[in-house]
């Protein structure tokens, strides 16, 4: 039951893009086609799950015992950057097909703030999923990060679908490009507000 | 280019928010009021100026292939310093901005200026560039925060001038997108940047 609540709350109620404002750059940047949006979403999901796993272990087995939690930002970003690079190399070797599909999106993910954001979020905040508020354990953290990435994917793919239609419509000159995309995102965020209070 | 010209360029012509559309996450996420927007802008400016100065000093010694990881380490170090300083002197602001302070590391403005300006210019010019772009970012965030605060809670810089609550949606997520979109259009119109 709790698993279901975690997934629903991460995808709809606390959607990472539309309610928490993380990962806006790729949201605006690579969402002009549904295909590329799917590729990006898959790559983010993959990297986010692995990096949350690693940073969680790093936080509780190295930073906390040594009492150097203030090094969190520095170590997390380094680990994420190294991980992305490593995943790229490993994928190239063992699964060229997947590498081809995700290839161009992987380097972009290092500077995608949702990966670092979720990694910091799960180790610094208490969550209450229906029950008492508590710090997440390892399994919940990874599940939460995957669900968050799925929320990113849902928002990205929905937005890409709308933008494909938007291409064909007649937009005032001053609104061309980013402003109309922002207005669209605002309406989408308005729709997602309807989910608040669900969990 | 003169020092003043560099600052002005970052403020208007290369405004990071309205023209380059960089660093959107803190722009949308922290501007629930004018004060919060201003705080976030100043925090980013602090990191931007220091990292610009430091990177322009060491850029010659960094091999080209590993420059991006090096820049990220430098920026992350300054962000850590900022976190400690803010915890010590403005803990309430640190609490409000929360996650977005460590996320300055992945703010594309900071890395973007390092890559586009600081690694090929002198120390003083880089500092001016950091100041200009930082001011541009701070002004934009304060303005967005001000508009959202006026519409959403009927106050400006914390002073309430209206009875009642205002339009709640402007303090919440959708308002951020709408206000930024319309301000961007107005900025484009005013600067003839169509």
mmCIF file of C-alpha atoms in Angstrom:
data_model
loop_
_atom_site.group_PDB
_atom_site.id
_atom_site.type_symbol
_atom_site.label_atom_id
_atom_site.label_comp_id
_atom_site.label_asym_id
_atom_site.label_seq_id
_atom_site.Cartn_x
_atom_site.Cartn_y
_atom_site.Cartn_z
ATOM 1 C CA UNK A 1 0.000 0.000 0.000
ATOM 2 C CA UNK A 2 2.754 2.410 0.978
ATOM 3 C CA UNK A 3 4.520 1.683 -2.308
ATOM 4 C CA UNK A 4 1.431 2.774 -4.221
ATOM 5 C CA UNK A 5 1.173 5.968 -2.176
ATOM 6 C CA UNK A 6 4.845 6.791 -2.806
ATOM 7 C CA UNK A 7 4.404 6.320 -6.552
ATOM 8 C CA UNK A 8 1.193 8.351 -6.840
ATOM 9 C CA UNK A 9 2.477 11.137 -4.618
ATOM 10 C CA UNK A 10 5.735 11.399 -6.561
ATOM 11 C CA UNK A 11 4.209 11.303 -10.035
ATOM 12 C CA UNK A 12 1.085 13.431 -9.625
ATOM 13 C CA UNK A 13 0.878 15.269 -6.312
ATOM 14 C CA UNK A 14 4.508 16.382 -6.020
ATOM 15 C CA UNK A 15 5.341 16.292 -9.709
ATOM 16 C CA UNK A 16 8.996 17.229 -9.955
ATOM 17 C CA UNK A 17 8.654 19.619 -12.892
ATOM 18 C CA UNK A 18 5.248 21.197 -12.464
ATOM 19 C CA UNK A 19 5.095 21.634 -8.701
ATOM 20 C CA UNK A 20 8.727 21.541 -7.531
ATOM 21 C CA UNK A 21 10.400 23.317 -10.455
ATOM 22 C CA UNK A 22 13.305 20.950 -10.902
ATOM 23 C CA UNK A 23 14.548 19.978 -14.345
ATOM 24 C CA UNK A 24 12.931 22.933 -16.114
ATOM 25 C CA UNK A 25 15.803 23.306 -18.603
ATOM 26 C CA UNK A 26 15.365 19.910 -20.295
ATOM 27 C CA UNK A 27 11.617 20.334 -19.858
ATOM 28 C CA UNK A 28 11.714 23.430 -22.068
ATOM 29 C CA UNK A 29 14.674 22.334 -24.184
ATOM 30 C CA UNK A 30 14.047 18.804 -25.401
ATOM 31 C CA UNK A 31 10.291 18.710 -25.409
ATOM 32 C CA UNK A 32 9.554 19.658 -28.979
ATOM 33 C CA UNK A 33 9.045 16.043 -30.130
ATOM 34 C CA UNK A 34 7.415 13.130 -28.304
ATOM 35 C CA UNK A 35 10.192 10.699 -29.380
ATOM 36 C CA UNK A 36 13.040 12.756 -27.947
ATOM 37 C CA UNK A 37 11.008 13.418 -24.821
ATOM 38 C CA UNK A 38 10.681 9.667 -24.281
ATOM 39 C CA UNK A 39 14.409 9.124 -24.775
ATOM 40 C CA UNK A 40 15.233 11.861 -22.292
ATOM 41 C CA UNK A 41 12.735 10.526 -19.759
ATOM 42 C CA UNK A 42 14.194 7.021 -19.970
ATOM 43 C CA UNK A 43 17.746 8.305 -19.564
ATOM 44 C CA UNK A 44 16.807 10.430 -16.542
ATOM 45 C CA UNK A 45 14.989 7.513 -14.891
ATOM 46 C CA UNK A 46 18.024 5.277 -15.353
ATOM 47 C CA UNK A 47 20.564 7.775 -14.032
ATOM 48 C CA UNK A 48 18.375 8.987 -11.185
ATOM 49 C CA UNK A 49 17.798 5.494 -9.755
ATOM 50 C CA UNK A 50 21.508 4.608 -9.811
ATOM 51 C CA UNK A 51 22.730 7.967 -8.536
ATOM 52 C CA UNK A 52 20.217 8.021 -5.667
ATOM 53 C CA UNK A 53 21.347 4.533 -4.657
ATOM 54 C CA UNK A 54 24.999 5.561 -4.646
ATOM 55 C CA UNK A 55 24.557 8.954 -2.988
ATOM 56 C CA UNK A 56 22.313 7.434 -0.294
ATOM 57 C CA UNK A 57 25.052 4.941 0.638
ATOM 58 C CA UNK A 58 27.660 7.698 0.468
ATOM 59 C CA UNK A 59 25.666 9.925 2.826
ATOM 60 C CA UNK A 60 24.991 7.300 5.496
ATOM 61 C CA UNK A 61 28.210 5.271 5.354
ATOM 62 C CA UNK A 62 30.835 7.940 4.667
ATOM 63 C CA UNK A 63 29.667 11.518 5.224
ATOM 64 C CA UNK A 64 27.651 11.014 8.427
ATOM 65 C CA UNK A 65 30.116 8.703 10.282
ATOM 66 C CA UNK A 66 32.967 11.095 9.459
ATOM 67 C CA UNK A 67 30.889 14.135 10.454
ATOM 68 C CA UNK A 68 31.483 15.975 7.184
ATOM 69 C CA UNK A 69 27.909 16.469 6.005
ATOM 70 C CA UNK A 70 28.784 19.948 4.752
ATOM 71 C CA UNK A 71 30.692 18.253 1.917
ATOM 72 C CA UNK A 72 27.391 16.867 0.618
ATOM 73 C CA UNK A 73 26.959 19.203 -2.374
ATOM 74 C CA UNK A 74 30.518 18.761 -3.567
ATOM 75 C CA UNK A 75 30.644 14.964 -3.237
ATOM 76 C CA UNK A 76 27.172 14.379 -4.669
ATOM 77 C CA UNK A 77 27.775 16.390 -7.826
ATOM 78 C CA UNK A 78 31.140 14.710 -8.366
ATOM 79 C CA UNK A 79 29.635 11.264 -7.907
ATOM 80 C CA UNK A 80 26.781 12.058 -10.268
ATOM 81 C CA UNK A 81 29.134 13.431 -12.924
ATOM 82 C CA UNK A 82 31.377 10.383 -12.657
ATOM 83 C CA UNK A 83 28.402 8.018 -12.698
ATOM 84 C CA UNK A 84 26.941 9.547 -15.832
ATOM 85 C CA UNK A 85 30.287 9.198 -17.550
ATOM 86 C CA UNK A 86 30.633 5.598 -16.367
ATOM 87 C CA UNK A 87 27.110 4.654 -17.417
ATOM 88 C CA UNK A 88 27.866 6.081 -20.836
ATOM 89 C CA UNK A 89 31.005 3.944 -21.202
ATOM 90 C CA UNK A 90 29.360 0.775 -19.897
ATOM 91 C CA UNK A 91 26.285 1.175 -22.089
ATOM 92 C CA UNK A 92 28.445 1.712 -25.159
ATOM 93 C CA UNK A 93 30.137 -1.622 -24.459
ATOM 94 C CA UNK A 94 27.303 -3.892 -23.366
ATOM 95 C CA UNK A 95 24.251 -2.452 -25.096
ATOM 96 C CA UNK A 96 25.010 -0.388 -28.190
ATOM 97 C CA UNK A 97 21.290 -0.263 -29.069
ATOM 98 C CA UNK A 98 20.360 1.363 -25.755
ATOM 99 C CA UNK A 99 23.409 3.618 -26.006
ATOM 100 C CA UNK A 100 22.236 4.803 -29.404
ATOM 101 C CA UNK A 101 18.777 5.530 -28.038
ATOM 102 C CA UNK A 102 19.939 7.375 -24.914
ATOM 103 C CA UNK A 103 23.341 8.490 -26.190
ATOM 104 C CA UNK A 104 22.911 12.199 -26.806
ATOM 105 C CA UNK A 105 20.876 12.723 -23.643
ATOM 106 C CA UNK A 106 23.321 11.218 -21.173
ATOM 107 C CA UNK A 107 25.922 14.038 -21.014
ATOM 108 C CA UNK A 108 23.116 16.570 -20.563
ATOM 109 C CA UNK A 109 21.909 14.836 -17.427
ATOM 110 C CA UNK A 110 24.862 15.869 -15.243
ATOM 111 C CA UNK A 111 23.597 19.431 -15.238
ATOM 112 C CA UNK A 112 19.968 18.415 -14.923
ATOM 113 C CA UNK A 113 19.065 19.681 -11.502
ATOM 114 C CA UNK A 114 16.435 17.034 -10.846
ATOM 115 C CA UNK A 115 19.103 14.337 -10.400
ATOM 116 C CA UNK A 116 21.064 16.270 -7.752
ATOM 117 C CA UNK A 117 17.825 17.669 -6.340
ATOM 118 C CA UNK A 118 16.261 14.284 -5.678
ATOM 119 C CA UNK A 119 19.543 12.866 -4.342
ATOM 120 C CA UNK A 120 19.670 15.678 -1.757
ATOM 121 C CA UNK A 121 15.940 15.560 -1.068
ATOM 122 C CA UNK A 122 15.782 11.908 -0.048
ATOM 123 C CA UNK A 123 18.564 12.235 2.529
ATOM 124 C CA UNK A 124 17.562 15.579 4.024
ATOM 125 C CA UNK A 125 13.797 15.573 4.442
ATOM 126 C CA UNK A 126 11.275 13.474 6.341
ATOM 127 C CA UNK A 127 8.432 12.017 4.338
ATOM 128 C CA UNK A 128 5.019 10.931 5.522
ATOM 129 C CA UNK A 129 3.359 8.542 3.108
ATOM 130 C CA UNK A 130 0.065 7.958 4.828
ATOM 131 C CA UNK A 131 1.765 7.059 8.104
ATOM 132 C CA UNK A 132 4.207 8.747 10.444
ATOM 133 C CA UNK A 133 6.875 11.073 9.071
ATOM 134 C CA UNK A 134 10.231 9.309 8.811
ATOM 135 C CA UNK A 135 13.534 9.411 6.959
ATOM 136 C CA UNK A 136 13.426 7.132 3.928
ATOM 137 C CA UNK A 137 15.311 3.843 3.971
ATOM 138 C CA UNK A 138 17.380 2.670 1.017
ATOM 139 C CA UNK A 139 14.582 0.816 -0.776
ATOM 140 C CA UNK A 140 12.107 3.663 -0.371
ATOM 141 C CA UNK A 141 14.689 6.191 -1.552
ATOM 142 C CA UNK A 142 15.353 4.338 -4.779
ATOM 143 C CA UNK A 143 11.652 3.743 -5.340
ATOM 144 C CA UNK A 144 10.928 7.408 -4.682
ATOM 145 C CA UNK A 145 13.608 8.518 -7.128
ATOM 146 C CA UNK A 146 12.294 6.190 -9.847
ATOM 147 C CA UNK A 147 8.767 7.469 -9.257
ATOM 148 C CA UNK A 148 10.034 11.061 -9.376
ATOM 149 C CA UNK A 149 11.747 10.306 -12.692
ATOM 150 C CA UNK A 150 8.498 8.819 -13.971
ATOM 151 C CA UNK A 151 6.765 12.046 -12.978
ATOM 152 C CA UNK A 152 9.404 13.941 -14.971
ATOM 153 C CA UNK A 153 8.673 11.627 -17.921
ATOM 154 C CA UNK A 154 4.911 12.112 -17.668
ATOM 155 C CA UNK A 155 5.253 15.896 -17.605
ATOM 156 C CA UNK A 156 7.804 15.898 -20.446
ATOM 157 C CA UNK A 157 5.792 13.639 -22.751
ATOM 158 C CA UNK A 158 2.499 15.462 -22.091
ATOM 159 C CA UNK A 159 4.212 18.777 -22.752
ATOM 160 C CA UNK A 160 5.885 17.478 -25.931
ATOM 161 C CA UNK A 161 2.539 16.296 -27.250
ATOM 162 C CA UNK A 162 1.031 19.729 -26.685
ATOM 163 C CA UNK A 163 4.017 21.500 -28.239
ATOM 164 C CA UNK A 164 3.792 19.385 -31.401
ATOM 165 C CA UNK A 165 0.297 20.803 -31.874
ATOM 166 C CA UNK A 166 1.450 24.280 -30.890
ATOM 167 C CA UNK A 167 3.883 24.315 -33.820
ATOM 168 C CA UNK A 168 0.920 24.432 -36.181
ATOM 169 C CA UNK A 169 -0.970 27.215 -34.475
ATOM 170 C CA UNK A 170 -0.681 30.927 -35.073
ATOM 171 C CA UNK A 171 1.082 32.514 -32.084
ATOM 172 C CA UNK A 172 1.564 36.294 -31.624
ATOM 173 C CA UNK A 173 5.079 37.316 -32.637
ATOM 174 C CA UNK A 174 6.205 38.417 -29.178
ATOM 175 C CA UNK A 175 5.095 35.090 -27.677
ATOM 176 C CA UNK A 176 6.965 32.876 -30.167
ATOM 177 C CA UNK A 177 9.334 30.317 -28.631
ATOM 178 C CA UNK A 178 9.832 30.285 -24.888
ATOM 179 C CA UNK A 179 6.978 32.550 -23.656
ATOM 180 C CA UNK A 180 4.199 30.487 -25.234
ATOM 181 C CA UNK A 181 5.884 27.327 -23.938
ATOM 182 C CA UNK A 182 5.836 28.844 -20.440
ATOM 183 C CA UNK A 183 2.157 29.751 -20.724
ATOM 184 C CA UNK A 184 1.436 26.173 -21.833
ATOM 185 C CA UNK A 185 3.440 24.828 -18.897
ATOM 186 C CA UNK A 186 1.482 27.143 -16.593
ATOM 187 C CA UNK A 187 -1.824 25.712 -17.780
ATOM 188 C CA UNK A 188 -0.419 22.202 -17.348
ATOM 189 C CA UNK A 189 0.659 23.124 -13.809
ATOM 190 C CA UNK A 190 -2.843 24.452 -13.155
ATOM 191 C CA UNK A 191 -4.194 21.046 -14.173
ATOM 192 C CA UNK A 192 -1.723 19.245 -11.903
ATOM 193 C CA UNK A 193 -2.839 21.441 -8.992
ATOM 194 C CA UNK A 194 -6.046 19.407 -9.095
ATOM 195 C CA UNK A 195 -4.099 16.424 -7.744
ATOM 196 C CA UNK A 196 -3.004 18.232 -4.581
ATOM 197 C CA UNK A 197 -4.580 16.806 -1.462
ATOM 198 C CA UNK A 198 -4.948 13.413 -3.128
ATOM 199 C CA UNK A 199 -2.434 11.739 -0.809
ATOM 200 C CA UNK B 1 35.044 46.693 -23.970
ATOM 201 C CA UNK B 2 34.902 48.926 -20.923
ATOM 202 C CA UNK B 3 34.092 47.566 -17.463
ATOM 203 C CA UNK B 4 30.777 49.432 -17.401
ATOM 204 C CA UNK B 5 29.909 48.056 -20.819
ATOM 205 C CA UNK B 6 30.496 44.492 -19.642
ATOM 206 C CA UNK B 7 28.242 45.015 -16.618
ATOM 207 C CA UNK B 8 25.506 46.613 -18.724
ATOM 208 C CA UNK B 9 25.683 43.793 -21.276
ATOM 209 C CA UNK B 10 25.005 41.193 -18.573
ATOM 210 C CA UNK B 11 22.200 43.295 -17.167
ATOM 211 C CA UNK B 12 20.243 44.017 -20.362
ATOM 212 C CA UNK B 13 21.482 42.589 -23.646
ATOM 213 C CA UNK B 14 22.539 39.202 -22.252
ATOM 214 C CA UNK B 15 20.037 39.147 -19.402
ATOM 215 C CA UNK B 16 20.245 35.534 -18.180
ATOM 216 C CA UNK B 17 16.540 35.213 -17.428
ATOM 217 C CA UNK B 18 14.673 37.143 -20.094
ATOM 218 C CA UNK B 19 17.048 36.830 -23.057
ATOM 219 C CA UNK B 20 19.225 33.741 -22.580
ATOM 220 C CA UNK B 21 16.555 31.813 -20.633
ATOM 221 C CA UNK B 22 19.079 30.087 -18.370
ATOM 222 C CA UNK B 23 18.727 28.940 -14.768
ATOM 223 C CA UNK B 24 14.973 28.526 -14.974
ATOM 224 C CA UNK B 25 14.601 26.262 -11.927
ATOM 225 C CA UNK B 26 15.453 28.830 -9.209
ATOM 226 C CA UNK B 27 13.768 31.550 -11.284
ATOM 227 C CA UNK B 28 10.457 29.744 -11.041
ATOM 228 C CA UNK B 29 10.946 27.918 -7.766
ATOM 229 C CA UNK B 30 12.053 30.643 -5.367
ATOM 230 C CA UNK B 31 10.171 33.726 -6.544
ATOM 231 C CA UNK B 32 7.116 33.393 -4.300
ATOM 232 C CA UNK B 33 7.878 36.868 -2.911
ATOM 233 C CA UNK B 34 10.158 39.767 -3.828
ATOM 234 C CA UNK B 35 12.443 39.183 -0.831
ATOM 235 C CA UNK B 36 12.906 35.485 -1.642
ATOM 236 C CA UNK B 37 13.678 36.288 -5.272
ATOM 237 C CA UNK B 38 16.190 38.918 -4.187
ATOM 238 C CA UNK B 39 17.855 36.489 -1.746
ATOM 239 C CA UNK B 40 18.209 33.813 -4.390
ATOM 240 C CA UNK B 41 19.601 36.354 -6.861
ATOM 241 C CA UNK B 42 22.234 37.609 -4.427
ATOM 242 C CA UNK B 43 23.209 34.047 -3.458
ATOM 243 C CA UNK B 44 23.724 33.169 -7.115
ATOM 244 C CA UNK B 45 25.631 36.409 -7.739
ATOM 245 C CA UNK B 46 27.998 35.581 -4.852
ATOM 246 C CA UNK B 47 28.900 32.232 -6.412
ATOM 247 C CA UNK B 48 28.999 33.680 -9.920
ATOM 248 C CA UNK B 49 31.480 36.463 -9.106
ATOM 249 C CA UNK B 50 33.785 34.257 -7.022
ATOM 250 C CA UNK B 51 33.792 31.363 -9.481
ATOM 251 C CA UNK B 52 34.353 33.747 -12.398
ATOM 252 C CA UNK B 53 37.354 35.316 -10.628
ATOM 253 C CA UNK B 54 38.843 31.978 -9.607
ATOM 254 C CA UNK B 55 38.314 30.295 -12.968
ATOM 255 C CA UNK B 56 39.846 33.210 -14.871
ATOM 256 C CA UNK B 57 42.903 32.871 -12.607
ATOM 257 C CA UNK B 58 43.422 29.124 -13.043
ATOM 258 C CA UNK B 59 41.998 28.597 -16.554
ATOM 259 C CA UNK B 60 45.451 28.609 -18.154
ATOM 260 C CA UNK B 61 46.606 25.661 -16.035
ATOM 261 C CA UNK B 62 43.656 23.346 -16.636
ATOM 262 C CA UNK B 63 43.960 20.833 -19.510
ATOM 263 C CA UNK B 64 41.188 21.361 -22.043
ATOM 264 C CA UNK B 65 39.769 17.837 -21.765
ATOM 265 C CA UNK B 66 38.994 17.926 -18.045
ATOM 266 C CA UNK B 67 37.973 21.566 -17.790
ATOM 267 C CA UNK B 68 34.235 20.982 -17.216
ATOM 268 C CA UNK B 69 34.710 18.664 -14.186
ATOM 269 C CA UNK B 70 37.282 21.126 -12.817
ATOM 270 C CA UNK B 71 34.868 24.036 -13.171
ATOM 271 C CA UNK B 72 32.143 22.022 -11.453
ATOM 272 C CA UNK B 73 34.436 21.275 -8.497
ATOM 273 C CA UNK B 74 35.371 24.967 -8.206
ATOM 274 C CA UNK B 75 31.730 26.061 -8.370
ATOM 275 C CA UNK B 76 30.669 23.367 -5.872
ATOM 276 C CA UNK B 77 33.345 24.573 -3.441
ATOM 277 C CA UNK B 78 32.012 28.135 -3.571
ATOM 278 C CA UNK B 79 28.460 26.848 -3.159
ATOM 279 C CA UNK B 80 29.551 24.969 -0.032
ATOM 280 C CA UNK B 81 31.110 28.170 1.322
ATOM 281 C CA UNK B 82 27.876 30.018 0.544
ATOM 282 C CA UNK B 83 25.854 27.346 2.371
ATOM 283 C CA UNK B 84 27.982 27.686 5.496
ATOM 284 C CA UNK B 85 27.877 31.504 5.372
ATOM 285 C CA UNK B 86 24.108 31.558 4.924
ATOM 286 C CA UNK B 87 23.549 29.048 7.731
ATOM 287 C CA UNK B 88 25.576 31.269 10.025
ATOM 288 C CA UNK B 89 24.201 34.716 9.154
ATOM 289 C CA UNK B 90 20.793 34.357 7.459
ATOM 290 C CA UNK B 91 19.451 30.970 8.654
ATOM 291 C CA UNK B 92 15.803 31.920 7.993
ATOM 292 C CA UNK B 93 16.539 32.764 4.356
ATOM 293 C CA UNK B 94 18.554 29.538 4.035
ATOM 294 C CA UNK B 95 15.548 27.613 5.320
ATOM 295 C CA UNK B 96 13.168 29.265 2.839
ATOM 296 C CA UNK B 97 15.374 28.788 -0.231
ATOM 297 C CA UNK B 98 16.176 25.237 0.904
ATOM 298 C CA UNK B 99 17.066 22.852 -1.883
ATOM 299 C CA UNK B 100 17.724 25.613 -4.398
ATOM 300 C CA UNK B 101 20.930 26.743 -2.639
ATOM 301 C CA UNK B 102 22.895 23.504 -3.239
ATOM 302 C CA UNK B 103 21.338 23.425 -6.705
ATOM 303 C CA UNK B 104 23.283 26.575 -7.682
ATOM 304 C CA UNK B 105 25.988 24.028 -8.603
ATOM 305 C CA UNK B 106 23.942 22.858 -11.557
ATOM 306 C CA UNK B 107 22.648 26.321 -12.474
ATOM 307 C CA UNK B 108 23.592 26.681 -16.121
ATOM 308 C CA UNK B 109 24.285 30.425 -15.737
ATOM 309 C CA UNK B 110 27.336 29.839 -13.529
ATOM 310 C CA UNK B 111 28.888 27.117 -15.669
ATOM 311 C CA UNK B 112 27.833 29.008 -18.787
ATOM 312 C CA UNK B 113 29.713 32.188 -17.777
ATOM 313 C CA UNK B 114 32.782 30.138 -16.814
ATOM 314 C CA UNK B 115 32.811 28.500 -20.219
ATOM 315 C CA UNK B 116 31.788 31.496 -22.309
ATOM 316 C CA UNK B 117 33.647 34.327 -20.567
ATOM 317 C CA UNK B 118 35.851 33.647 -17.549
ATOM 318 C CA UNK B 119 38.202 31.137 -19.166
ATOM 319 C CA UNK B 120 39.303 33.531 -21.898
ATOM 320 C CA UNK B 121 39.284 36.911 -20.134
ATOM 321 C CA UNK B 122 41.237 38.667 -17.395
ATOM 322 C CA UNK B 123 40.407 38.665 -13.698
ATOM 323 C CA UNK B 124 38.882 42.147 -13.519
ATOM 324 C CA UNK B 125 36.771 41.694 -16.662
ATOM 325 C CA UNK B 126 35.529 38.334 -15.374
ATOM 326 C CA UNK B 127 34.574 39.867 -12.047
ATOM 327 C CA UNK B 128 32.633 42.602 -13.889
ATOM 328 C CA UNK B 129 30.939 39.982 -16.052
ATOM 329 C CA UNK B 130 29.931 38.032 -12.942
ATOM 330 C CA UNK B 131 28.613 41.214 -11.363
ATOM 331 C CA UNK B 132 26.640 42.214 -14.474
ATOM 332 C CA UNK B 133 25.070 38.818 -15.104
ATOM 333 C CA UNK B 134 24.467 38.375 -11.368
ATOM 334 C CA UNK B 135 22.722 41.756 -11.190
ATOM 335 C CA UNK B 136 20.658 40.889 -14.246
ATOM 336 C CA UNK B 137 19.600 37.653 -12.569
ATOM 337 C CA UNK B 138 18.874 39.369 -9.243
ATOM 338 C CA UNK B 139 16.782 42.124 -10.872
ATOM 339 C CA UNK B 140 14.811 39.593 -12.896
ATOM 340 C CA UNK B 141 14.115 37.391 -9.863
ATOM 341 C CA UNK B 142 13.142 40.334 -7.664
ATOM 342 C CA UNK B 143 10.794 41.627 -10.360
ATOM 343 C CA UNK B 144 9.129 38.237 -10.856
ATOM 344 C CA UNK B 145 8.853 37.826 -7.089
ATOM 345 C CA UNK B 146 7.359 41.306 -6.732
ATOM 346 C CA UNK B 147 4.689 40.714 -9.378
ATOM 347 C CA UNK B 148 3.786 37.331 -7.892
ATOM 348 C CA UNK B 149 3.659 38.780 -4.385
ATOM 349 C CA UNK B 150 1.418 41.701 -5.426
ATOM 350 C CA UNK B 151 -0.998 39.495 -7.358
ATOM 351 C CA UNK B 152 -0.840 36.499 -5.057
ATOM 352 C CA UNK B 153 -0.872 37.928 -1.552
ATOM 353 C CA UNK B 154 -1.524 41.644 -1.974
ATOM 354 C CA UNK B 155 1.758 42.811 -0.513
ATOM 355 C CA UNK B 156 5.087 44.161 -1.740
ATOM 356 C CA UNK B 157 8.424 43.344 -0.059
ATOM 357 C CA UNK B 158 6.444 41.990 2.885
ATOM 358 C CA UNK B 159 4.301 45.126 3.381
ATOM 359 C CA UNK B 160 0.640 44.372 3.023
ATOM 360 C CA UNK B 161 -1.293 47.070 1.139
ATOM 361 C CA UNK B 162 -4.450 45.178 0.320
ATOM 362 C CA UNK B 163 -7.187 43.555 2.351
ATOM 363 C CA UNK B 164 -7.715 39.832 1.904
ATOM 364 C CA UNK B 165 -5.606 37.205 0.223
ATOM 365 C CA UNK B 166 -5.236 37.903 -3.481
ATOM 366 C CA UNK B 167 -5.099 35.260 -6.191
ATOM 367 C CA UNK B 168 -3.561 32.193 -4.577
ATOM 368 C CA UNK B 169 -2.580 30.589 -7.899
ATOM 369 C CA UNK B 170 0.089 33.247 -8.401
ATOM 370 C CA UNK B 171 1.960 32.165 -5.301
ATOM 371 C CA UNK B 172 1.645 28.519 -6.336
ATOM 372 C CA UNK B 173 3.301 26.822 -9.301
ATOM 373 C CA UNK B 174 1.140 27.975 -12.252
ATOM 374 C CA UNK B 175 1.581 31.674 -11.441
ATOM 375 C CA UNK B 176 5.345 31.342 -11.757
ATOM 376 C CA UNK B 177 5.051 30.183 -15.356
ATOM 377 C CA UNK B 178 2.478 32.827 -16.314
ATOM 378 C CA UNK B 179 4.308 35.762 -14.713
ATOM 379 C CA UNK B 180 7.653 34.775 -16.258
ATOM 380 C CA UNK B 181 6.057 34.352 -19.694
ATOM 381 C CA UNK B 182 4.404 37.778 -19.653
ATOM 382 C CA UNK B 183 7.438 39.571 -18.203
ATOM 383 C CA UNK B 184 9.574 37.968 -20.910
ATOM 384 C CA UNK B 185 7.232 39.257 -23.601
ATOM 385 C CA UNK B 186 7.279 42.765 -22.106
ATOM 386 C CA UNK B 187 11.092 42.678 -21.877
ATOM 387 C CA UNK B 188 11.342 41.608 -25.516
ATOM 388 C CA UNK B 189 9.002 44.385 -26.571
ATOM 389 C CA UNK B 190 10.869 47.062 -24.583
ATOM 390 C CA UNK B 191 14.345 46.101 -25.782
ATOM 391 C CA UNK B 192 13.212 45.489 -29.353
ATOM 392 C CA UNK B 193 14.541 41.958 -29.032
ATOM 393 C CA UNK B 194 11.875 40.267 -31.144
#
